Short mmCIF file of C-alpha atoms in Angstrom, two decimals:
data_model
loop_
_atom_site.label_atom_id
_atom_site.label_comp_id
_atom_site.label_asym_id
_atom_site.label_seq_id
_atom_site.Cartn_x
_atom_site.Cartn_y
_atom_site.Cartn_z
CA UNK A 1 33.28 -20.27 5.25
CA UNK A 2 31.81 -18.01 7.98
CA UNK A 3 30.55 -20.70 10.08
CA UNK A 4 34.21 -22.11 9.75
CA UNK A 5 35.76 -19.25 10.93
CA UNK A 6 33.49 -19.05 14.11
CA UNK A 7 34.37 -22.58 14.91
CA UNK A 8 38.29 -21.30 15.06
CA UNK A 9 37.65 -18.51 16.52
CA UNK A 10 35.72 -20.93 19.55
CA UNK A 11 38.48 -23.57 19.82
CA UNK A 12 40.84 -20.91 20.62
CA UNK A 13 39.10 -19.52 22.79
CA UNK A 14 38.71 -22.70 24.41
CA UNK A 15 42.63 -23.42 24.28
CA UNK A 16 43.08 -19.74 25.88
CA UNK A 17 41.47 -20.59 28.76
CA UNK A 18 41.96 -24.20 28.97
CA UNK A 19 45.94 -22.48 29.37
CA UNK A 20 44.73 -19.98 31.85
CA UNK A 21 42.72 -21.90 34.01
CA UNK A 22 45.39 -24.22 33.94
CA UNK A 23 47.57 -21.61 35.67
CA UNK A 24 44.92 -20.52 38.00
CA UNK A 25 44.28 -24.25 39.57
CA UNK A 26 48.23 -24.85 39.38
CA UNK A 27 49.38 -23.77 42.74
CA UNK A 28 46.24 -25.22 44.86
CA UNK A 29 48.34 -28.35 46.17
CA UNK A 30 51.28 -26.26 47.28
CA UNK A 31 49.79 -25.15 50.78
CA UNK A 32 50.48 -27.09 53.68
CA UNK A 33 48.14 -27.89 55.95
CA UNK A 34 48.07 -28.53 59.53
CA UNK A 35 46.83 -30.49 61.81
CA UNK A 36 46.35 -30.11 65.51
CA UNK A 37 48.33 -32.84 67.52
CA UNK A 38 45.34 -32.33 70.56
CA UNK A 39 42.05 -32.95 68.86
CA UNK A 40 40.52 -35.84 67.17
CA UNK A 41 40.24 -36.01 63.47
CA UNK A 42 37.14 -37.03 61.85
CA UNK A 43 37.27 -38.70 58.17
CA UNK A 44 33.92 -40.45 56.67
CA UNK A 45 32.86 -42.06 59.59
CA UNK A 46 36.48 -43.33 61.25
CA UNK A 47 38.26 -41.22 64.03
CA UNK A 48 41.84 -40.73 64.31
CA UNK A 49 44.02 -39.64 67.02
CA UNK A 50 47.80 -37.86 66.31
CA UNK A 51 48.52 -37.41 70.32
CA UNK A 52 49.61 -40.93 72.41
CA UNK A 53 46.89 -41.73 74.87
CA UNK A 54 49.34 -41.58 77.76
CA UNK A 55 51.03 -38.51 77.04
CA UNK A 56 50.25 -36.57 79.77
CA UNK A 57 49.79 -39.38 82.32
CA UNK A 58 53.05 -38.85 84.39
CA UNK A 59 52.60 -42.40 85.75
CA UNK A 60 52.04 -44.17 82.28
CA UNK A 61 55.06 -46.35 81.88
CA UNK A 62 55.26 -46.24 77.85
CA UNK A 63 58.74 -44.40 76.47
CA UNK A 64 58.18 -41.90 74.61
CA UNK A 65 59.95 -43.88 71.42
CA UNK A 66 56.24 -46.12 72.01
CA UNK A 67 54.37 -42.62 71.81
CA UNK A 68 55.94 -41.46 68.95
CA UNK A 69 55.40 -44.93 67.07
CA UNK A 70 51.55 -44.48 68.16
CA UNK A 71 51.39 -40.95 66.76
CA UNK A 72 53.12 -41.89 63.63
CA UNK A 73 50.82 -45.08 62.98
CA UNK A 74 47.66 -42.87 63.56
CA UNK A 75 49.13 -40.33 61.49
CA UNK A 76 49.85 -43.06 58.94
CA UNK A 77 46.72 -44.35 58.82
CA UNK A 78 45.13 -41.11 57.95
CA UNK A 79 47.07 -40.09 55.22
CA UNK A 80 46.39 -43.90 53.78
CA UNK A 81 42.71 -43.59 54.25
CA UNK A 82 42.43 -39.94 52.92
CA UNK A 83 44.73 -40.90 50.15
CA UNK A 84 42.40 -43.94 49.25
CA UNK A 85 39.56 -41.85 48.71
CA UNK A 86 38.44 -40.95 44.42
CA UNK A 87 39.93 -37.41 43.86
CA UNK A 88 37.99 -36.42 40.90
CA UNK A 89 39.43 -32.89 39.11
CA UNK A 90 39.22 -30.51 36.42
CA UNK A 91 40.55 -32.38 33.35
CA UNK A 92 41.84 -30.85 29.81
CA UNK A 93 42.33 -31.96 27.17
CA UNK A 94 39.06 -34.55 26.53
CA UNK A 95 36.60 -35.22 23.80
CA UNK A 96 34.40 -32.22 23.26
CA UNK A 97 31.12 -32.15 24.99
CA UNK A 98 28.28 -32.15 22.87
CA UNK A 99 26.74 -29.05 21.76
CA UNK A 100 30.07 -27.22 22.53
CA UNK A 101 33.69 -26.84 21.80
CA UNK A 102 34.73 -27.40 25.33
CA UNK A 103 37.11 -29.94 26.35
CA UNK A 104 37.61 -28.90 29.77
CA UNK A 105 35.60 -28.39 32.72
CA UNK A 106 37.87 -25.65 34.28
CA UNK A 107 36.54 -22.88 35.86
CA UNK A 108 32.58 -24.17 35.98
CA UNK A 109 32.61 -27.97 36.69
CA UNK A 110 33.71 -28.52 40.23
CA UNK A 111 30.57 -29.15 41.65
CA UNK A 112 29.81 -32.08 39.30
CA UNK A 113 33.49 -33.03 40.37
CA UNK A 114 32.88 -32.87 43.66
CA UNK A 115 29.55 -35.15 42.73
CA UNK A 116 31.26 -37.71 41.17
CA UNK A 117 33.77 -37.72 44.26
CA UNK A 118 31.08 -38.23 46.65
CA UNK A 119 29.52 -40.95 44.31
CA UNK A 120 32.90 -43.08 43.83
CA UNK A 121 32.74 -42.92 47.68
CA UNK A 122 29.32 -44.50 47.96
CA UNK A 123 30.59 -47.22 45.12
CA UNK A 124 33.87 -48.19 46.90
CA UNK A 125 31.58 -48.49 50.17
CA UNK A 126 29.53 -50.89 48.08
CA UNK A 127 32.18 -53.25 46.38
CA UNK A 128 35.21 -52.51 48.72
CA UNK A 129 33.71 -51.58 52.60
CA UNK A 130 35.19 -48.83 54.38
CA UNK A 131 38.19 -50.52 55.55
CA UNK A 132 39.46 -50.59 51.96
CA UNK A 133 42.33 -48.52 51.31
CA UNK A 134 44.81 -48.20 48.32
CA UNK A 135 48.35 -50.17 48.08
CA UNK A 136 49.93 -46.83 46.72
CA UNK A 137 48.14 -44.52 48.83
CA UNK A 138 51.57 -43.58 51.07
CA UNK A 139 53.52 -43.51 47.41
CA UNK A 140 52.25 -40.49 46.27
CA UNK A 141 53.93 -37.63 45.41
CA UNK A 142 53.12 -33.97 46.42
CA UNK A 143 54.15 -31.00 45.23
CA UNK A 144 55.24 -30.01 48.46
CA UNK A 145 58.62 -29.97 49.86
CA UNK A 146 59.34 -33.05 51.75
CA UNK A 147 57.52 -32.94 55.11
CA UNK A 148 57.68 -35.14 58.43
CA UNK A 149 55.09 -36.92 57.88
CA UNK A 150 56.01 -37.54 53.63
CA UNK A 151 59.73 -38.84 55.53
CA UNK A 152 57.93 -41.32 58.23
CA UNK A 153 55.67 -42.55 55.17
CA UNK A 154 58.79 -43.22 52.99
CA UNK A 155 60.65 -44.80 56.01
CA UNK A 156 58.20 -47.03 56.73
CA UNK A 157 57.37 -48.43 53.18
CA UNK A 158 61.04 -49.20 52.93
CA UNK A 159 61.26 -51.32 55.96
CA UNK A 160 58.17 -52.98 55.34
CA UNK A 161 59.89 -54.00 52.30
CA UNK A 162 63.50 -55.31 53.04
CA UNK A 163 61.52 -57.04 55.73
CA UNK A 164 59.38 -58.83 52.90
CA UNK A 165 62.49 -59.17 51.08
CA UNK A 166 64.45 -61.63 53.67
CA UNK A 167 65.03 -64.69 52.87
CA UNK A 168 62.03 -67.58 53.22
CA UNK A 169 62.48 -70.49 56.06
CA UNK A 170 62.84 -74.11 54.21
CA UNK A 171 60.27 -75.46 55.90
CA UNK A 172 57.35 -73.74 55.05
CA UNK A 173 53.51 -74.22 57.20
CA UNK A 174 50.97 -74.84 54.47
CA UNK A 175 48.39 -72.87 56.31
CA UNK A 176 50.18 -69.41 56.50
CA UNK A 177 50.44 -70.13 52.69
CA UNK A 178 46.97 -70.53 51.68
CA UNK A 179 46.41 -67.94 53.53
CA UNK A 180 48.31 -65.44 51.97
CA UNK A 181 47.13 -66.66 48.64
CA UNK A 182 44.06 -66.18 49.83
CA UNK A 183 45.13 -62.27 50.92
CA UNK A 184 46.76 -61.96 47.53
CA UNK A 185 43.39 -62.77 45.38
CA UNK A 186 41.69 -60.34 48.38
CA UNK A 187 43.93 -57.84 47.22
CA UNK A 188 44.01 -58.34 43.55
CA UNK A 189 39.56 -58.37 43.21
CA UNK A 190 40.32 -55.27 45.75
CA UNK A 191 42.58 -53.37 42.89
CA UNK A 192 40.41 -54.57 39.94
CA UNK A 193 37.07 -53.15 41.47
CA UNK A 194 39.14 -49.59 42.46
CA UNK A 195 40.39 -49.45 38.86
CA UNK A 196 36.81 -50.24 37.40
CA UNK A 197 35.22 -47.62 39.63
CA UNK A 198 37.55 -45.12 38.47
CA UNK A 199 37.19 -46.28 35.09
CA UNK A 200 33.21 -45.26 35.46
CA UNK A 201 34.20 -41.81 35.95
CA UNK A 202 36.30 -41.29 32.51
CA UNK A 203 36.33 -38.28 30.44
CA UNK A 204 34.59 -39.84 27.64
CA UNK A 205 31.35 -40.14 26.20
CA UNK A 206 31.36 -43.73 26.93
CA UNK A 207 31.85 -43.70 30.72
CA UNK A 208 29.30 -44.46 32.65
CA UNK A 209 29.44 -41.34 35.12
CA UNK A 210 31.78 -39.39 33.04
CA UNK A 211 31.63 -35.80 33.00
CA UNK A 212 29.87 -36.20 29.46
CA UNK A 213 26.88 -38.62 30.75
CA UNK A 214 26.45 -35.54 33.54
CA UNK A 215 26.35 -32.62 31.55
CA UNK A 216 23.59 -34.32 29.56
CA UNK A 217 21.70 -35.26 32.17
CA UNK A 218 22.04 -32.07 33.00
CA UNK A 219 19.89 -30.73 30.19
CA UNK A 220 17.09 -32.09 31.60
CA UNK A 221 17.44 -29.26 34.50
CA UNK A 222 18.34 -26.42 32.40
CA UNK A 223 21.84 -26.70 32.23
CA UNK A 224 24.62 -26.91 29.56
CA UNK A 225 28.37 -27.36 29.29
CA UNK A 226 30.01 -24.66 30.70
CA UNK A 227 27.09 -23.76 33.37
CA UNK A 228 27.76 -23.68 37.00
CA UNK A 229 25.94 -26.23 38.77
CA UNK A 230 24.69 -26.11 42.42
CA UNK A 231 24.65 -28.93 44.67
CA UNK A 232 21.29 -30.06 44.81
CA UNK A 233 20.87 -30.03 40.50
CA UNK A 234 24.23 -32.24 40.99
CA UNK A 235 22.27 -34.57 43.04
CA UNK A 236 19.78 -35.40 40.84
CA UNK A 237 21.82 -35.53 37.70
CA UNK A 238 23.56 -38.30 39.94
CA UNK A 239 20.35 -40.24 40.69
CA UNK A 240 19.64 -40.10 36.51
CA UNK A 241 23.13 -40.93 35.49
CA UNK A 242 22.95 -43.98 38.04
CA UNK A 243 19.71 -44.87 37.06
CA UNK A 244 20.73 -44.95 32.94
CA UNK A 245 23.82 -46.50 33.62
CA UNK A 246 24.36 -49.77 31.94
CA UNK A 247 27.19 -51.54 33.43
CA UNK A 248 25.89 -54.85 34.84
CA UNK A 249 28.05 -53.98 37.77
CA UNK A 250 25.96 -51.17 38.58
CA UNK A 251 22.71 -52.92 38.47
CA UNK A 252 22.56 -53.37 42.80
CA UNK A 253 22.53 -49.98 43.55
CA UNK A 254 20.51 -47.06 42.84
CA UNK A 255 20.03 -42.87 44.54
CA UNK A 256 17.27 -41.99 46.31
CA UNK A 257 17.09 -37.56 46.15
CA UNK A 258 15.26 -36.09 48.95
CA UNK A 259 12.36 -34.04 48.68
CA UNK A 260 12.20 -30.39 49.65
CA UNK A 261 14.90 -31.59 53.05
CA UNK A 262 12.51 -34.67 53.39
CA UNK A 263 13.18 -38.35 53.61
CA UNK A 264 10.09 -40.54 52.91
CA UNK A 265 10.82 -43.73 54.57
CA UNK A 266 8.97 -45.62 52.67
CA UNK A 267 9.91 -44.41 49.46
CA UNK A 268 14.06 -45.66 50.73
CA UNK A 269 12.66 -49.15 51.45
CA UNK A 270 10.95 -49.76 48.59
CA UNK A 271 14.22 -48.40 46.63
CA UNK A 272 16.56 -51.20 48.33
CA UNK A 273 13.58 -53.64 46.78
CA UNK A 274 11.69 -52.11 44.08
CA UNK A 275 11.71 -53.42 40.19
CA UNK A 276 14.00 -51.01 37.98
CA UNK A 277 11.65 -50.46 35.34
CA UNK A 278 13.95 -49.04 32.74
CA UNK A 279 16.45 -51.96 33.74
CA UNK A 280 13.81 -54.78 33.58
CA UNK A 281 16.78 -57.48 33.66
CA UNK A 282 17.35 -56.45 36.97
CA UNK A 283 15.19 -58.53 38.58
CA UNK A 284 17.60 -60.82 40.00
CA UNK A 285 18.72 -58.19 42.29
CA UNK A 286 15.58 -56.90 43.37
CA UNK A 287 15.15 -56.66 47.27
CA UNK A 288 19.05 -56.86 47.92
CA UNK A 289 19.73 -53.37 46.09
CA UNK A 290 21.71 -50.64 47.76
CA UNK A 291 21.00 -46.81 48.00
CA UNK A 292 22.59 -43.68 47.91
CA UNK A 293 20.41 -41.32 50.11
CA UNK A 294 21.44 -38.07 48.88
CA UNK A 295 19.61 -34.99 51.10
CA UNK A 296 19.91 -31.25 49.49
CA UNK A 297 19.66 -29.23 52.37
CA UNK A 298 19.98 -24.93 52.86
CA UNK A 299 21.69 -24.26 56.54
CA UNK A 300 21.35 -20.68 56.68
CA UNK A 301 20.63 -17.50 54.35
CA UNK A 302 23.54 -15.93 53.24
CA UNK A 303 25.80 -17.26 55.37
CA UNK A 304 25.89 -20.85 57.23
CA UNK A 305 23.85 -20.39 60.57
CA UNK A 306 27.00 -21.69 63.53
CA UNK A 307 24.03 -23.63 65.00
CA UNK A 308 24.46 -26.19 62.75
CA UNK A 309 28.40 -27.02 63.19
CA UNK A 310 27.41 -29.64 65.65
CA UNK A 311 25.04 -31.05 63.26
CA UNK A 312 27.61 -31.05 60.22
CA UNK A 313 30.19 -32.75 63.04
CA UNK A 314 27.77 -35.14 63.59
CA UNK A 315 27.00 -36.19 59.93
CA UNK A 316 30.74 -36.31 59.19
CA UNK A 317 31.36 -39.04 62.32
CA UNK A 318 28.52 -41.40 61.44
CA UNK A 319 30.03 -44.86 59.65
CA UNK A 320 26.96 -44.37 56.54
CA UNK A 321 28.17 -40.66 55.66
CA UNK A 322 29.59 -40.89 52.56
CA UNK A 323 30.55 -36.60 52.51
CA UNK A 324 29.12 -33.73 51.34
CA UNK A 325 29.03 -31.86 48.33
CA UNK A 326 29.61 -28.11 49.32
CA UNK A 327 32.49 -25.61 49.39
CA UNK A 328 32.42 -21.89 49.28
CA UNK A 329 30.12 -19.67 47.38
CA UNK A 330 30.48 -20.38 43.45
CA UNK A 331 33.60 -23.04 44.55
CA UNK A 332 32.35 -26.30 45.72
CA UNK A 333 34.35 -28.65 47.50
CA UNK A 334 34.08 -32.69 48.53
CA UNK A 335 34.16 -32.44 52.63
CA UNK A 336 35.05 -35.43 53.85
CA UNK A 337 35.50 -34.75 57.83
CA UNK A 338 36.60 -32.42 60.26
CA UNK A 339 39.08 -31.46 63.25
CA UNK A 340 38.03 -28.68 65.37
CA UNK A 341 36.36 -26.05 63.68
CA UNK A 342 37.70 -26.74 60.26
CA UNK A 343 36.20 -28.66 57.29
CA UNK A 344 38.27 -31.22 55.82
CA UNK A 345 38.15 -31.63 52.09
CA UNK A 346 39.14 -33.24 48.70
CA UNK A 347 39.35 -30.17 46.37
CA UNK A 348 38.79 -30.78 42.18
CA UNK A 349 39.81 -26.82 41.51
CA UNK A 350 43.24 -28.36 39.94
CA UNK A 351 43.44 -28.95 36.41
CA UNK A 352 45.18 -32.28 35.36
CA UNK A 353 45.65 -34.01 31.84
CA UNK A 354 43.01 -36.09 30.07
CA UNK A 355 43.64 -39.61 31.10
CA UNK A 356 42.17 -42.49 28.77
CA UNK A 357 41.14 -45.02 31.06
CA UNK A 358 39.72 -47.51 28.34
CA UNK A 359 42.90 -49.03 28.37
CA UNK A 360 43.48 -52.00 30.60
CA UNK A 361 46.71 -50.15 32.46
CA UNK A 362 45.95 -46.90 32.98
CA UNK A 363 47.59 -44.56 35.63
CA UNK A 364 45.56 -43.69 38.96
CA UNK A 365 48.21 -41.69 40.44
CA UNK A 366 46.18 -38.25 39.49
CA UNK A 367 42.82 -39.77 40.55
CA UNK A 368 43.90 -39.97 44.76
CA UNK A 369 44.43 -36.75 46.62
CA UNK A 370 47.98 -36.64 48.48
CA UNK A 371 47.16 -33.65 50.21
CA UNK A 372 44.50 -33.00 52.29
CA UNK A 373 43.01 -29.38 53.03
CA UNK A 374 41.06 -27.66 55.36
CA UNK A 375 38.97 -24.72 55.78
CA UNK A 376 37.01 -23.08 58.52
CA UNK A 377 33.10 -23.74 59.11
CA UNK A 378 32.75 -20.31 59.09
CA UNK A 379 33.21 -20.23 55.42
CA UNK A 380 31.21 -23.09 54.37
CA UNK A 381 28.24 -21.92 52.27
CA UNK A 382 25.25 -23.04 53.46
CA UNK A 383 23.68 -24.57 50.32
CA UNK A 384 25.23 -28.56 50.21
CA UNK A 385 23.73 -32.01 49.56
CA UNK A 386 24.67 -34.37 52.27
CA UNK A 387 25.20 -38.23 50.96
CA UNK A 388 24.47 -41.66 52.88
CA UNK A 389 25.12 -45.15 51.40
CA UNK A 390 22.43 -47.66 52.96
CA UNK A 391 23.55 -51.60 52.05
CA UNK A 392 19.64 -52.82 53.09
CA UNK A 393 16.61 -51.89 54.78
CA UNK A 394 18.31 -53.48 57.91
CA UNK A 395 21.26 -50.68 57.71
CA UNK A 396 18.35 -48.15 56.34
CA UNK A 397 16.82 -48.32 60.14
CA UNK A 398 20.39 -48.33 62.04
CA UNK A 399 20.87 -44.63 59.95
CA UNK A 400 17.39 -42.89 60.66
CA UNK A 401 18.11 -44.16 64.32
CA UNK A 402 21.47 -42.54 64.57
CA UNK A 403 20.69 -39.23 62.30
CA UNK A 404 17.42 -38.81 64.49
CA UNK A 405 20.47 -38.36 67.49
CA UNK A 406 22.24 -35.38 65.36
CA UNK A 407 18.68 -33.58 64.21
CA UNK A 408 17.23 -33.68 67.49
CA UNK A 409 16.52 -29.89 68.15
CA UNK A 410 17.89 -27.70 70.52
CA UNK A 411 17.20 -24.85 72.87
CA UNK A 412 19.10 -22.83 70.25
CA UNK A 413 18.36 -24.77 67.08
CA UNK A 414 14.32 -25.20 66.47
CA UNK A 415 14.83 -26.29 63.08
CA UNK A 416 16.44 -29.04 62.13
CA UNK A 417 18.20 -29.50 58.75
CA UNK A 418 15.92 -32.14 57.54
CA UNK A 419 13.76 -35.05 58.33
CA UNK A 420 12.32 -38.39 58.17
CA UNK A 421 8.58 -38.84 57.43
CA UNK A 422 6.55 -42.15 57.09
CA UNK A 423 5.22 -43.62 54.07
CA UNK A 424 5.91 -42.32 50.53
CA UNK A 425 5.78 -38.72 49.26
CA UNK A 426 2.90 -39.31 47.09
CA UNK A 427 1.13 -39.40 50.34
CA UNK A 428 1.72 -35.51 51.37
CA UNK A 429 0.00 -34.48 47.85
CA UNK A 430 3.89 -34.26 46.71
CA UNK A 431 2.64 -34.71 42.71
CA UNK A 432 4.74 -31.76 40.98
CA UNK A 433 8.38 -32.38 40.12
CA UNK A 434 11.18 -32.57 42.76
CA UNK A 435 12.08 -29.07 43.92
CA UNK A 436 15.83 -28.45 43.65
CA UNK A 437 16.09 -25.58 45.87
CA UNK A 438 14.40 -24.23 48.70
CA UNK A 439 13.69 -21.70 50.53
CA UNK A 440 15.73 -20.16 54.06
CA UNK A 441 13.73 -21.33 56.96
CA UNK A 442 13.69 -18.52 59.51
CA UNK A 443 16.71 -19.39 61.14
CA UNK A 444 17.69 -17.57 64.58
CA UNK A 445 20.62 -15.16 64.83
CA UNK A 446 24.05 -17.34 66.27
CA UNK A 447 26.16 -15.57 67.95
CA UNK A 448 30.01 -16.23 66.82
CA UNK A 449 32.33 -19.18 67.89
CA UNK A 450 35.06 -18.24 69.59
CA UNK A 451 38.26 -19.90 67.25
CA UNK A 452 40.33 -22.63 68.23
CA UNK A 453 43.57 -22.64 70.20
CA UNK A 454 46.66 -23.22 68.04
CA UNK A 455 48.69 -25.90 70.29
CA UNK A 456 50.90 -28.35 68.64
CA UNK A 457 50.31 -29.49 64.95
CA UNK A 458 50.89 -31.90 62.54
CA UNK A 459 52.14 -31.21 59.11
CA UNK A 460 50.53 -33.33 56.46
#
């Protein structure tokens, strides 16, 4: 009778702040945010301009009607690509996680959100490519008021449509035809592999990266349900829930965790070829598998030293970055590029409604960010794990040879974030388990960036 009266007394207490939590990570998506019209923006890899080329040329001959169709196809193509990406959230409302009576992960799970964000990144790299972006992506509603750029997006849609809506000539060329059959089945594997990906990441005991696989691979580390989880414990509860996963799809790829802000060459190649022991059936796709290089790395002590801006800039504009999993101290974020000297990122601190994606039609609207967000570098906390997605040892090479570019020291930097070593770990005496954190190297004292100008902006 006791023991059923403390079980009460805990779901309660779990609906109590399942309901409060709810109304603290209501409001997030209400801010605006704005972007600068004269500065680049940076999104995994892919720059994007929102200022005409040939604005300021007095002598370009393009009207200004061309200019403002350039801006608004740049702009355009942004929000499509940002609104492509996995958004991965709090969630209410699922089946309890073991050992608990918690069926929510508000108020302690974003990191593993932001995890699972960065890992549905590297996965629609590997089925999809980068060019890949969502049919709906420009549908989506925000809880903002209607903005320019929410009007343009609208605008266009609808013209794109009557257009498709006219009527057909008689005489119709067969190639065009088979072409655009051949777009249409492009299209359709292109929706069924997004939907299965985001399927993986269910909140259910039975998905494959679900927030129930990760909180018990999670044990392993020390951690329960309910515990807040840094970034580089996320990373390897990522490499073990890929590893035990047991969807054929997910047989050709595999994360590699770096050691104590090392990469071991050799220990990357032999992961795009080695046999998966626990996964023995795997052998068809040994030597063609992918990885996800995931590097926890510490850039300052208590705060993030400014010398490394340049270097998180640099990470952020390289094709193979697949984000970072950081944020603010005790609120971890997905950052996902940059403009200026602001972080742009996919935030899970919003609670949404249990969504059962075993069924064949389920919604995606609440799994793709229509907003996206920004903060300053200044407030980035220094602990984060920094992802790549390798396809082969071939695109393995092409990344140390552009990363060795962004950690190059400089006069002011001596220590760069991390590294690349030959041969395997095994071979520096590394025997003892895989630290997860590490110590503050003894980083110089920055002097502070002077801020940005404000100019003109764009409101997305």
């Amino acid at each position: 009778m006791e023991n059923k009266e403390t079980d009460e007394v805990e779901k309660l207490k779990t609906k109590f702040m399942s309901a409060w939590h709810n109304v603290k990570y209501s409001w997030v998506l209400k801010s605006k945010t704005y972007f600068s019209r004269n500065s680049a923006v940076f999104l995994l890899g892919k720059c994007y301009h929102f200022k005409a080329e040939d604005a300021e040329n007095p002598l370009a001959g393009s009207s200004s009607d061309e200019d403002g169709d350039l801006v608004t196809a740049n702009v355009e193509a942004f929000r499509r690509d940002f609104a492509s990406r996995v958004w991965l959230t709090y969630r209410e409302d699922f089946p309890a996680l073991r050992g608990s009576a918690l069926t929510s992960d508000c108020g302690w799970g974003c990191a593993l959100r932001a995890g699972q964000m960065m890992l549905a990144q590297a996965l629609l790299l590997h089925f999809l490519g980068r060019d890949w972006t969502w049919s709906e992506s420009l549908n989506l509603q925000t809880l903002d008021t209607e903005s320019w750029t929410s009007s343009v997006a609208r605008k266009l849609v609808a013209s794109f449509e009557v257009s498709l809506q006219g009527e057909r000539p008689p005489d119709m060329d067969p190639l065009p035809l088979v072409q655009g059959r051949a777009q249409e089945a492009d299209v359709h594997m292109g929706e069924v592999y997004h939907r299965t990906v985001v399927s993986w990441f269910g909140d259910s005991p039975t998905a494959q990266l679900g927030m129930h696989r990760l909180v018990e691979h999670g044990r392993s580390s020390g951690k329960r349900a309910g515990d807040w989880y840094g970034p580089s414990v996320v990373a390897h509860i990522l490499r073990k829930a890929v590893e035990e996963a047991t969807d054929p799809e997910l047989r050709g790829i595999t994360v590699y965790v770096a050691q104590d802000c090392t990469v071991y060459c050799a220990d990357v190649i032999d992961s795009h070829g080695q046999r998966n022991q626990q996964r023995p059936d795997a052998d068809a796709q040994a030597g063609n598998r992918a990885v996800i290089i995931l590097v926890p790395v510490r850039l300052g002590g208590e705060q993030t030293n400014p010398e490394y801006f340049d270097f998180v800039k640099g990470v952020l504009s390289l094709e193979y970055c697949i984000g970072i999993i950081g944020g603010k101290p005790k609120q971890a974020y997905y950052f996902v590029g940059f403009q200026d000297d602001s972080l742009i990122y996919m935030d899970p601190h919003y609670c949404q409604s249990f969504v059962d994606v075993s069924t064949s039609d389920f919604p995606l609207e609440s799994y793709h960010c229509p907003s996206p967000k920004k903060v300053p570098f200044s407030k980035m906390d220094p602990s984060c794990t920094i992802g790549f997605y390798s396809r082969s040892v071939q695109d393995f090479e092409k990344i140390s040879e552009e990363l060795a570019k962004v950690l190059r020291p400089s006069a002011k930097e001596k220590y760069p974030a991390f590294t690349f070593m030959k041969g395997h770990g095994q071979d520096y005496d590394l025997f003892g388990p895989p630290a997860l954190e590490r110590k503050e190297w003894p980083f110089l004292g920055a002097s502070r960036r002077a801020g940005a100008t404000a100019g003109d902006f764009v409101l997305l």
